[in-house]
PDB file of C-alpha atoms in Angstrom:
ATOM      1  CA  MET V  15      58.875 -55.640 -53.699  1.00  0.00           C
ATOM      2  CA  ALA V  16      58.424 -52.408 -52.150  1.00  0.00           C
ATOM      3  CA  LEU V  17      59.339 -51.528 -48.613  1.00  0.00           C
ATOM      4  CA  ASP V  18      57.421 -50.316 -45.832  1.00  0.00           C
ATOM      5  CA  THR V  19      58.603 -47.956 -44.435  1.00  0.00           C
ATOM      6  CA  ARG V  20      56.144 -46.902 -41.264  1.00  0.00           C
ATOM      7  CA  THR V  21      57.293 -46.574 -38.007  1.00  0.00           C
ATOM      8  CA  ASP V  22      54.943 -46.895 -35.231  1.00  0.00           C
ATOM      9  CA  ARG V  23      53.775 -44.242 -33.718  1.00  0.00           C
ATOM     10  CA  ARG V  24      53.753 -44.130 -30.309  1.00  0.00           C
ATOM     11  CA  PRO V  25      50.958 -42.622 -28.512  1.00  0.00           C
ATOM     12  CA  SER V  26      51.254 -38.812 -26.927  1.00  0.00           C
ATOM     13  CA  PHE V  27      51.000 -37.981 -23.295  1.00  0.00           C
ATOM     14  CA  ALA V  28      48.187 -35.993 -23.775  1.00  0.00           C
ATOM     15  CA  GLY V  29      46.700 -38.445 -26.133  1.00  0.00           C
ATOM     16  CA  LEU V  30      47.471 -41.108 -23.396  1.00  0.00           C
ATOM     17  CA  LEU V  31      45.991 -39.057 -20.692  1.00  0.00           C
ATOM     18  CA  TRP V  32      42.720 -37.847 -22.550  1.00  0.00           C
ATOM     19  CA  ARG V  33      41.522 -42.216 -23.068  1.00  0.00           C
ATOM     20  CA  SER V  34      42.312 -42.947 -19.182  1.00  0.00           C
ATOM     21  CA  THR V  35      39.935 -42.068 -17.151  1.00  0.00           C
ATOM     22  CA  VAL V  36      41.613 -40.273 -14.233  1.00  0.00           C
ATOM     23  CA  GLY V  37      42.764 -38.330 -17.684  1.00  0.00           C
ATOM     24  CA  LYS V  38      39.327 -37.349 -18.492  1.00  0.00           C
ATOM     25  CA  LYS V  39      37.479 -36.820 -15.362  1.00  0.00           C
ATOM     26  CA  THR V  40      40.728 -34.255 -14.827  1.00  0.00           C
ATOM     27  CA  ALA V  41      39.529 -32.732 -18.205  1.00  0.00           C
ATOM     28  CA  MET V  42      36.115 -31.875 -16.436  1.00  0.00           C
ATOM     29  CA  ALA V  43      37.123 -30.153 -13.631  1.00  0.00           C
ATOM     30  CA  VAL V  44      39.492 -28.323 -14.838  1.00  0.00           C
ATOM     31  CA  SER V  45      36.593 -27.083 -17.750  1.00  0.00           C
ATOM     32  CA  GLY V  46      34.417 -26.800 -14.872  1.00  0.00           C
ATOM     33  CA  ILE V  47      36.804 -24.291 -13.202  1.00  0.00           C
ATOM     34  CA  VAL V  48      36.695 -22.034 -16.052  1.00  0.00           C
ATOM     35  CA  MET V  49      32.943 -21.868 -16.355  1.00  0.00           C
ATOM     36  CA  LEU V  50      32.961 -21.483 -13.187  1.00  0.00           C
ATOM     37  CA  LEU V  51      34.944 -18.768 -13.056  1.00  0.00           C
ATOM     38  CA  TYR V  52      33.383 -17.072 -16.024  1.00  0.00           C
ATOM     39  CA  LEU V  53      28.897 -17.837 -14.333  1.00  0.00           C
ATOM     40  CA  VAL V  54      31.118 -15.862 -10.993  1.00  0.00           C
ATOM     41  CA  VAL V  55      32.615 -13.084 -13.314  1.00  0.00           C
ATOM     42  CA  HIS V  56      28.841 -13.233 -15.243  1.00  0.00           C
ATOM     43  CA  MET V  57      26.753 -12.948 -12.379  1.00  0.00           C
ATOM     44  CA  LEU V  58      28.391  -9.665 -11.014  1.00  0.00           C
ATOM     45  CA  GLY V  59      28.152  -8.029 -13.649  1.00  0.00           C
ATOM     46  CA  ASN V  60      24.463  -9.509 -14.299  1.00  0.00           C
ATOM     47  CA  LEU V  61      23.491  -7.081 -11.022  1.00  0.00           C
ATOM     48  CA  LYS V  62      24.561  -4.251 -12.881  1.00  0.00           C
ATOM     49  CA  ILE V  63      21.098  -4.029 -13.725  1.00  0.00           C
ATOM     50  CA  PHE V  64      20.041  -2.809 -10.881  1.00  0.00           C
ATOM     51  CA  PHE V  65      21.359  -0.084 -10.863  1.00  0.00           C
ATOM     52  CA  GLY V  66      19.144   1.461 -14.503  1.00  0.00           C
ATOM     53  CA  ALA V  67      20.016   1.153 -17.925  1.00  0.00           C
ATOM     54  CA  ALA V  68      22.172   3.462 -17.692  1.00  0.00           C
ATOM     55  CA  ASP V  69      24.188   1.530 -16.112  1.00  0.00           C
ATOM     56  CA  PHE V  70      24.315  -1.972 -17.079  1.00  0.00           C
ATOM     57  CA  ASP V  71      24.444  -0.571 -21.361  1.00  0.00           C
ATOM     58  CA  ALA V  72      27.654   1.489 -19.607  1.00  0.00           C
ATOM     59  CA  TYR V  73      29.126  -1.962 -18.548  1.00  0.00           C
ATOM     60  CA  ALA V  74      27.746  -4.429 -22.009  1.00  0.00           C
ATOM     61  CA  ALA V  75      29.766  -1.421 -24.221  1.00  0.00           C
ATOM     62  CA  TRP V  76      33.077  -2.059 -21.935  1.00  0.00           C
ATOM     63  CA  LEU V  77      33.249  -5.505 -22.354  1.00  0.00           C
ATOM     64  CA  ARG V  78      33.858  -4.539 -25.781  1.00  0.00           C
ATOM     65  CA  THR V  79      36.271  -1.737 -25.529  1.00  0.00           C
ATOM     66  CA  ILE V  80      37.750  -4.521 -22.936  1.00  0.00           C
ATOM     67  CA  GLY V  81      41.808  -4.787 -23.868  1.00  0.00           C
ATOM     68  CA  GLU V  82      42.201  -0.941 -26.567  1.00  0.00           C
ATOM     69  CA  PRO V  83      44.099  -0.770 -28.019  1.00  0.00           C
ATOM     70  CA  PHE V  84      46.138  -3.230 -27.709  1.00  0.00           C
ATOM     71  CA  LEU V  85      43.595  -5.642 -28.125  1.00  0.00           C
ATOM     72  CA  HIS V  86      41.135  -4.642 -31.502  1.00  0.00           C
ATOM     73  CA  HIS V  87      36.942  -3.890 -30.387  1.00  0.00           C
ATOM     74  CA  GLU V  88      35.688  -6.940 -29.470  1.00  0.00           C
ATOM     75  CA  TRP V  89      38.503  -9.128 -29.902  1.00  0.00           C
ATOM     76  CA  PHE V  90      38.221  -9.981 -25.363  1.00  0.00           C
ATOM     77  CA  LEU V  91      34.530 -10.883 -25.967  1.00  0.00           C
ATOM     78  CA  TRP V  92      35.590 -13.555 -28.719  1.00  0.00           C
ATOM     79  CA  ILE V  93      38.957 -14.527 -27.240  1.00  0.00           C
ATOM     80  CA  ALA V  94      36.468 -15.254 -24.247  1.00  0.00           C
ATOM     81  CA  ARG V  95      33.584 -16.395 -26.555  1.00  0.00           C
ATOM     82  CA  VAL V  96      36.012 -19.056 -28.074  1.00  0.00           C
ATOM     83  CA  VAL V  97      37.862 -20.153 -24.748  1.00  0.00           C
ATOM     84  CA  LEU V  98      33.946 -20.561 -22.915  1.00  0.00           C
ATOM     85  CA  LEU V  99      33.071 -22.721 -26.171  1.00  0.00           C
ATOM     86  CA  ALA V 100      36.075 -25.050 -25.430  1.00  0.00           C
ATOM     87  CA  ALA V 101      35.842 -25.470 -21.913  1.00  0.00           C
ATOM     88  CA  VAL V 102      31.951 -26.747 -23.124  1.00  0.00           C
ATOM     89  CA  VAL V 103      33.003 -28.757 -25.289  1.00  0.00           C
ATOM     90  CA  VAL V 104      35.676 -30.591 -23.027  1.00  0.00           C
ATOM     91  CA  HIS V 105      33.168 -31.032 -20.401  1.00  0.00           C
ATOM     92  CA  ALA V 106      30.629 -32.189 -22.364  1.00  0.00           C
ATOM     93  CA  VAL V 107      32.811 -34.913 -25.111  1.00  0.00           C
ATOM     94  CA  ALA V 108      35.019 -35.971 -21.345  1.00  0.00           C
ATOM     95  CA  ALA V 109      31.104 -36.183 -19.246  1.00  0.00           C
ATOM     96  CA  TYR V 110      29.652 -38.405 -21.874  1.00  0.00           C
ATOM     97  CA  GLN V 111      32.593 -40.912 -23.038  1.00  0.00           C
ATOM     98  CA  LEU V 112      32.812 -41.621 -18.772  1.00  0.00           C
ATOM     99  CA  SER V 113      28.749 -42.394 -18.846  1.00  0.00           C
ATOM    100  CA  ARG V 114      29.341 -44.283 -21.716  1.00  0.00           C
ATOM    101  CA  ARG V 115      32.151 -46.492 -19.695  1.00  0.00           C
ATOM    102  CA  ASP V 116      30.096 -46.498 -16.933  1.00  0.00           C
ATOM    103  CA  ILE V 117      27.371 -48.393 -18.658  1.00  0.00           C
ATOM    104  CA  ALA V 118      29.773 -50.673 -20.641  1.00  0.00           C
ATOM    105  CA  ALA V 119      30.885 -51.670 -17.180  1.00  0.00           C
ATOM    106  CA  ARG V 120      27.542 -52.634 -15.581  1.00  0.00           C
ATOM    107  CA  PRO V 121      26.640 -55.829 -15.383  1.00  0.00           C
ATOM    108  CA  THR V 122      23.385 -56.015 -18.655  1.00  0.00           C
ATOM    109  CA  LYS V 123      21.559 -58.803 -17.589  1.00  0.00           C
ATOM    110  CA  TYR V 124      20.336 -59.858 -13.582  1.00  0.00           C
ATOM    111  CA  ALA V 125      19.587 -63.428 -12.727  1.00  0.00           C
ATOM    112  CA  ARG V 126      15.749 -62.696 -11.382  1.00  0.00           C
ATOM    113  CA  PRO V 127      15.579 -64.115  -8.823  1.00  0.00           C
ATOM    114  CA  SER V 128      12.984 -67.171  -6.620  1.00  0.00           C
ATOM    115  CA  PRO V 129      10.519 -66.959  -4.500  1.00  0.00           C
ATOM    116  CA  GLY V 130      11.920 -66.685  -1.062  1.00  0.00           C
ATOM    117  CA  HIS V 131      14.848 -65.498  -1.995  1.00  0.00           C
ATOM    118  CA  HIS V 132      16.930 -61.783  -1.872  1.00  0.00           C
ATOM    119  CA  PRO V 133      17.936 -60.638  -5.280  1.00  0.00           C
ATOM    120  CA  TRP V 134      20.779 -59.423  -7.114  1.00  0.00           C
ATOM    121  CA  PRO V 135      21.933 -56.239  -5.686  1.00  0.00           C
ATOM    122  CA  ARG V 136      21.796 -53.740  -8.852  1.00  0.00           C
ATOM    123  CA  ARG V 137      23.479 -51.374 -10.013  1.00  0.00           C
ATOM    124  CA  ARG V 138      22.262 -48.124 -10.292  1.00  0.00           C
ATOM    125  CA  ALA V 139      23.192 -44.308 -11.359  1.00  0.00           C
ATOM    126  CA  SER V 140      24.093 -42.197  -7.935  1.00  0.00           C
ATOM    127  CA  TYR V 141      21.246 -39.288  -6.821  1.00  0.00           C
ATOM    128  CA  ALA V 142      24.144 -36.990  -7.722  1.00  0.00           C
ATOM    129  CA  THR V 143      25.399 -38.995 -11.343  1.00  0.00           C
ATOM    130  CA  ARG V 144      21.878 -38.530 -12.347  1.00  0.00           C
ATOM    131  CA  THR V 145      21.793 -34.725 -11.212  1.00  0.00           C
ATOM    132  CA  MET V 146      25.261 -34.326 -13.463  1.00  0.00           C
ATOM    133  CA  ARG V 147      23.153 -35.698 -16.421  1.00  0.00           C
ATOM    134  CA  TRP V 148      19.672 -34.556 -17.210  1.00  0.00           C
ATOM    135  CA  GLY V 149      20.867 -30.939 -15.801  1.00  0.00           C
ATOM    136  CA  GLY V 150      24.247 -30.944 -18.358  1.00  0.00           C
ATOM    137  CA  VAL V 151      21.100 -31.887 -20.896  1.00  0.00           C
ATOM    138  CA  ILE V 152      19.240 -28.624 -19.064  1.00  0.00           C
ATOM    139  CA  LEU V 153      22.068 -26.516 -18.726  1.00  0.00           C
ATOM    140  CA  GLY V 154      23.198 -27.223 -22.658  1.00  0.00           C
ATOM    141  CA  LEU V 155      19.805 -26.771 -24.200  1.00  0.00           C
ATOM    142  CA  PHE V 156      19.579 -23.557 -22.374  1.00  0.00           C
ATOM    143  CA  ILE V 157      23.119 -22.154 -23.581  1.00  0.00           C
ATOM    144  CA  VAL V 158      21.928 -22.837 -27.292  1.00  0.00           C
ATOM    145  CA  TRP V 159      18.647 -20.528 -25.478  1.00  0.00           C
ATOM    146  CA  HIS V 160      20.026 -17.801 -23.915  1.00  0.00           C
ATOM    147  CA  ILE V 161      22.482 -17.015 -27.705  1.00  0.00           C
ATOM    148  CA  LEU V 162      19.255 -16.814 -29.195  1.00  0.00           C
ATOM    149  CA  ASP V 163      17.042 -14.469 -27.128  1.00  0.00           C
ATOM    150  CA  LEU V 164      20.319 -12.314 -25.870  1.00  0.00           C
ATOM    151  CA  THR V 165      22.864 -12.283 -28.222  1.00  0.00           C
ATOM    152  CA  THR V 166      21.686 -12.824 -31.897  1.00  0.00           C
ATOM    153  CA  LEU V 167      18.197 -11.688 -30.572  1.00  0.00           C
ATOM    154  CA  THR V 168      16.846 -14.655 -32.971  1.00  0.00           C
ATOM    155  CA  VAL V 169      14.345 -15.206 -30.647  1.00  0.00           C
ATOM    156  CA  ASN V 170      13.505 -11.709 -28.576  1.00  0.00           C
ATOM    157  CA  PRO V 171      10.573 -10.660 -30.597  1.00  0.00           C
ATOM    158  CA  ARG V 172      11.052  -7.309 -29.016  1.00  0.00           C
ATOM    159  CA  ALA V 173      14.677  -7.034 -28.595  1.00  0.00           C
ATOM    160  CA  GLU V 174      16.778  -3.994 -30.026  1.00  0.00           C
ATOM    161  CA  ALA V 175      20.247  -4.292 -30.964  1.00  0.00           C
ATOM    162  CA  GLY V 176      22.542  -1.656 -28.900  1.00  0.00           C
ATOM    163  CA  HIS V 177      19.544  -1.772 -25.742  1.00  0.00           C
ATOM    164  CA  PRO V 178      21.197  -4.342 -23.440  1.00  0.00           C
ATOM    165  CA  TYR V 179      19.405  -3.039 -20.054  1.00  0.00           C
ATOM    166  CA  ALA V 180      15.414  -3.373 -22.428  1.00  0.00           C
ATOM    167  CA  ASN V 181      16.367  -6.539 -24.177  1.00  0.00           C
ATOM    168  CA  VAL V 182      16.785  -8.345 -20.920  1.00  0.00           C
ATOM    169  CA  VAL V 183      13.400  -6.595 -19.459  1.00  0.00           C
ATOM    170  CA  ALA V 184      10.931  -7.728 -22.424  1.00  0.00           C
ATOM    171  CA  THR V 185      13.344 -11.495 -22.310  1.00  0.00           C
ATOM    172  CA  PHE V 186      11.958 -11.540 -18.549  1.00  0.00           C
ATOM    173  CA  SER V 187       8.552 -10.147 -19.293  1.00  0.00           C
ATOM    174  CA  THR V 188       7.302 -13.281 -21.466  1.00  0.00           C
ATOM    175  CA  TRP V 189       6.369 -16.375 -18.618  1.00  0.00           C
ATOM    176  CA  TYR V 190       8.205 -18.770 -21.286  1.00  0.00           C
ATOM    177  CA  GLY V 191      11.194 -16.349 -20.691  1.00  0.00           C
ATOM    178  CA  ASN V 192      11.696 -16.241 -17.390  1.00  0.00           C
ATOM    179  CA  ALA V 193      10.911 -20.348 -17.166  1.00  0.00           C
ATOM    180  CA  VAL V 194      13.643 -21.311 -19.455  1.00  0.00           C
ATOM    181  CA  TYR V 195      15.367 -19.396 -16.633  1.00  0.00           C
ATOM    182  CA  LEU V 196      14.834 -20.414 -13.663  1.00  0.00           C
ATOM    183  CA  VAL V 197      13.903 -23.764 -14.838  1.00  0.00           C
ATOM    184  CA  ALA V 198      18.245 -23.565 -16.058  1.00  0.00           C
ATOM    185  CA  MET V 199      19.184 -21.489 -13.450  1.00  0.00           C
ATOM    186  CA  LEU V 200      17.997 -23.889 -10.576  1.00  0.00           C
ATOM    187  CA  ALA V 201      19.997 -26.898 -12.693  1.00  0.00           C
ATOM    188  CA  LEU V 202      22.776 -24.735 -12.832  1.00  0.00           C
ATOM    189  CA  GLY V 203      23.251 -24.498  -8.827  1.00  0.00           C
ATOM    190  CA  LEU V 204      22.364 -28.849  -8.915  1.00  0.00           C
ATOM    191  CA  HIS V 205      25.307 -29.160 -11.202  1.00  0.00           C
ATOM    192  CA  ILE V 206      27.596 -26.574  -9.438  1.00  0.00           C
ATOM    193  CA  ARG V 207      27.039 -28.200  -6.636  1.00  0.00           C
ATOM    194  CA  HIS V 208      27.301 -31.777  -7.346  1.00  0.00           C
ATOM    195  CA  GLY V 209      30.498 -31.001  -9.716  1.00  0.00           C
ATOM    196  CA  PHE V 210      32.657 -28.677  -7.183  1.00  0.00           C
ATOM    197  CA  TRP V 211      33.122 -31.266  -4.884  1.00  0.00           C
ATOM    198  CA  SER V 212      33.918 -34.210  -7.083  1.00  0.00           C
ATOM    199  CA  ALA V 213      36.409 -31.630  -9.119  1.00  0.00           C
ATOM    200  CA  ALA V 214      37.955 -31.125  -5.768  1.00  0.00           C
ATOM    201  CA  GLN V 215      38.094 -34.196  -5.274  1.00  0.00           C
ATOM    202  CA  THR V 216      39.625 -34.854  -8.895  1.00  0.00           C
ATOM    203  CA  LEU V 217      42.317 -32.346  -8.788  1.00  0.00           C
ATOM    204  CA  GLY V 218      43.252 -33.779  -5.469  1.00  0.00           C
ATOM    205  CA  ALA V 219      41.882 -31.282  -2.698  1.00  0.00           C
ATOM    206  CA  GLY V 220      39.904 -33.498  -0.718  1.00  0.00           C
ATOM    207  CA  ARG V 221      41.112 -34.660   2.449  1.00  0.00           C
ATOM    208  CA  PRO V 222      39.561 -35.670   5.304  1.00  0.00           C
ATOM    209  CA  GLY V 223      39.722 -32.319   7.515  1.00  0.00           C
ATOM    210  CA  ARG V 224      38.683 -31.385   4.777  1.00  0.00           C
ATOM    211  CA  ASP V 225      35.403 -32.163   3.299  1.00  0.00           C
ATOM    212  CA  ARG V 226      33.065 -30.298   5.172  1.00  0.00           C
ATOM    213  CA  THR V 227      34.539 -27.217   4.934  1.00  0.00           C
ATOM    214  CA  LEU V 228      34.647 -28.232   0.833  1.00  0.00           C
ATOM    215  CA  LYS V 229      30.661 -28.995   0.777  1.00  0.00           C
ATOM    216  CA  THR V 230      30.754 -25.860   2.402  1.00  0.00           C
ATOM    217  CA  LEU V 231      31.848 -24.044   0.269  1.00  0.00           C
ATOM    218  CA  ALA V 232      30.363 -26.164  -2.710  1.00  0.00           C
ATOM    219  CA  ASN V 233      26.737 -25.318  -1.325  1.00  0.00           C
ATOM    220  CA  THR V 234      27.503 -21.376  -0.557  1.00  0.00           C
ATOM    221  CA  LEU V 235      28.537 -21.270  -4.241  1.00  0.00           C
ATOM    222  CA  ALA V 236      25.847 -22.791  -5.317  1.00  0.00           C
ATOM    223  CA  ALA V 237      23.269 -20.764  -3.684  1.00  0.00           C
ATOM    224  CA  ALA V 238      24.967 -17.708  -4.712  1.00  0.00           C
ATOM    225  CA  LEU V 239      25.200 -18.073  -8.240  1.00  0.00           C
ATOM    226  CA  THR V 240      21.631 -19.555  -8.099  1.00  0.00           C
ATOM    227  CA  LEU V 241      20.267 -16.748  -5.750  1.00  0.00           C
ATOM    228  CA  GLY V 242      22.432 -13.986  -8.270  1.00  0.00           C
ATOM    229  CA  PHE V 243      21.204 -15.061 -11.185  1.00  0.00           C
ATOM    230  CA  ILE V 244      17.251 -15.771 -10.621  1.00  0.00           C
ATOM    231  CA  ALA V 245      17.384 -12.150  -8.770  1.00  0.00           C
ATOM    232  CA  VAL V 246      17.049 -10.499 -12.763  1.00  0.00           C
ATOM    233  CA  PRO V 247      14.016 -12.409 -13.677  1.00  0.00           C
ATOM    234  CA  VAL V 248      12.504 -12.286 -10.792  1.00  0.00           C
ATOM    235  CA  SER V 249      13.256  -8.320 -10.093  1.00  0.00           C
ATOM    236  CA  VAL V 250      11.378  -8.123 -13.492  1.00  0.00           C
ATOM    237  CA  MET V 251       8.309 -10.300 -13.081  1.00  0.00           C
ATOM    238  CA  THR V 252       7.612  -7.706  -9.485  1.00  0.00           C
ATOM    239  CA  GLY V 253       8.473  -4.707 -10.974  1.00  0.00           C
ATOM    240  CA  VAL V 254      12.086  -4.056  -9.272  1.00  0.00           C
ATOM    241  CA  VAL V 255      13.332  -3.842 -12.819  1.00  0.00           C
ATOM    242  CA  SER V 256      10.886  -2.825 -15.887  1.00  0.00           C
TER     243      SER V 256
END
């Protein structure tokens, strides 16, 4: 008879952390901060469109040369894309799994109150929770659209490779391009407003004396990023950028 020489493997610390609710919330917070930093840089880059086509196109070309000659052409962009994609996937998966845990923890049946009696209180997702969930779905769909629109140029019929300024103007010269972008940026603002506060609490930055400061910072970041991003389509629509 053959002996079973297999030994039980203990789960790694990373595995145990990921399985825990605290670990998933931490993963969401850290990946959210990575995406927030990217959004700040991305917004500042977008605002260069107000300096004209030459400056904006030169900026887009410069992004492909960052790190040269140590890095090859476009390597930095691809590294940034991989890191950002990993952050998006971790954030989305952790959010989905936490949502499923929250739903599973809720009572599934409620006793119907008899006449004259108050009903049992029903647990409902808070406004912030619903906003984060639906905002995440909207932003996920927008990311796909944004890539097809201004990266691969698949859904931008008037786009031309190598002319980013003209491509941005082309996409915001259509009603649907503006509609998709504006809805997504409003969802982004709400997502950042609630997400920044939640991440601060998860990472232990929340303190009774800091709550007002953190809320102000969350509101300021959300407003600045929302206004910064929507400034581009609004300027194209009004003819400021053309």
